[in-house]
C-alpha positions as a Python dict, from the first residue, in 0.01 Angstrom:
ca = {
    (1, 'M'): (0, 0, 0),
    (2, 'V'): (143, 334, -106),
    (3, 'L'): (-40, 641, 15),
    (4, 'E'): (6, 989, -121),
    (5, 'L'): (-171, 1189, 145),
    (6, 'P'): (-115, 1552, 231),
    (7, 'G'): (12, 1642, 574),
    (8, 'L'): (-204, 1853, 800),
    (9, 'V'): (-58, 2202, 785),
    (10, 'H'): (-9, 2454, 1064),
    (11, 'E'): (-336, 2559, 1233),
    (12, 'N'): (-534, 2307, 1027),
    (13, 'Q'): (-555, 2537, 726),
    (14, 'N'): (-607, 2244, 489),
    (15, 'W'): (-840, 2041, 715),
    (16, 'K'): (-1114, 1989, 452),
    (17, 'I'): (-868, 1858, 193),
    (18, 'Y'): (-683, 1651, 454),
    (19, 'R'): (-1007, 1496, 586),
    (20, 'T'): (-1126, 1409, 235),
    (21, 'H'): (-798, 1235, 151),
    (22, 'I'): (-800, 1040, 476),
    (23, 'L'): (-1160, 923, 431),
    (24, 'D'): (-1104, 836, 63),
    (25, 'S'): (-795, 633, 151),
    (26, 'A'): (-979, 458, 433),
    (27, 'A'): (-1271, 382, 200),
    (28, 'M'): (-1037, 235, -63),
    (29, 'E'): (-889, 8, 204),
    (30, 'G'): (-1229, -74, 361),
    (31, 'V'): (-1140, 62, 706),
    (32, 'V'): (-1364, 368, 748),
    (33, 'S'): (-1548, 193, 1031),
    (34, 'H'): (-1220, 163, 1220),
    (35, 'L'): (-1157, 537, 1193),
    (36, 'S'): (-1512, 621, 1300),
    (37, 'G'): (-1514, 373, 1587),
    (38, 'A'): (-1802, 176, 1436),
    (39, 'A'): (-1599, -145, 1417),
    (40, 'P'): (-1595, -286, 1770),
    (41, 'K'): (-1316, -528, 1856),
    (42, 'P'): (-1460, -881, 1824),
    (43, 'V'): (-1407, -1159, 2075),
    (44, 'N'): (-1414, -1444, 1822),
    (45, 'S'): (-1053, -1535, 1735),
    (46, 'H'): (-1119, -1572, 1360),
    (47, 'E'): (-1294, -1235, 1342),
    (48, 'L'): (-1028, -1079, 1565),
    (49, 'K'): (-752, -1167, 1319),
    (50, 'A'): (-932, -985, 1036),
    (51, 'W'): (-1019, -692, 1265),
    (52, 'N'): (-654, -657, 1375),
    (53, 'S'): (-543, -650, 1012),
    (54, 'S'): (-795, -378, 922),
    (55, 'N'): (-709, -185, 1236),
    (56, 'A'): (-341, -189, 1142),
    (57, 'V'): (-427, -41, 801),
    (58, 'A'): (-632, 235, 966),
    (59, 'K'): (-342, 315, 1200),
    (60, 'Y'): (-102, 322, 905),
    (61, 'I'): (-319, 577, 725),
    (62, 'I'): (-316, 803, 1031),
    (63, 'L'): (55, 760, 1104),
    (64, 'E'): (148, 850, 747),
    (65, 'V'): (8, 1200, 781),
    (66, 'I'): (48, 1317, 1139),
    (67, 'T'): (357, 1498, 1253),
    (68, 'D'): (606, 1345, 1496),
    (69, 'S'): (525, 1614, 1752),
    (70, 'L'): (155, 1524, 1737),
    (71, 'L'): (240, 1156, 1771),
    (72, 'A'): (447, 1224, 2082),
}
């Protein structure tokens, strides 16, 4: 997976563009429900494996665009 997402600029000046790119990327990967919190963590081990994989993709999308200072 190669993402070309914009970074969020100082004082959120490009928030609308940033948000659209994040949601489009999440939709392409099928993980919007993970970003919105609508995908609860399952207890079934088979379902948990798939959920963990999707959750990792959602985290990757976020980590690709946030600054190191925000991450800290």
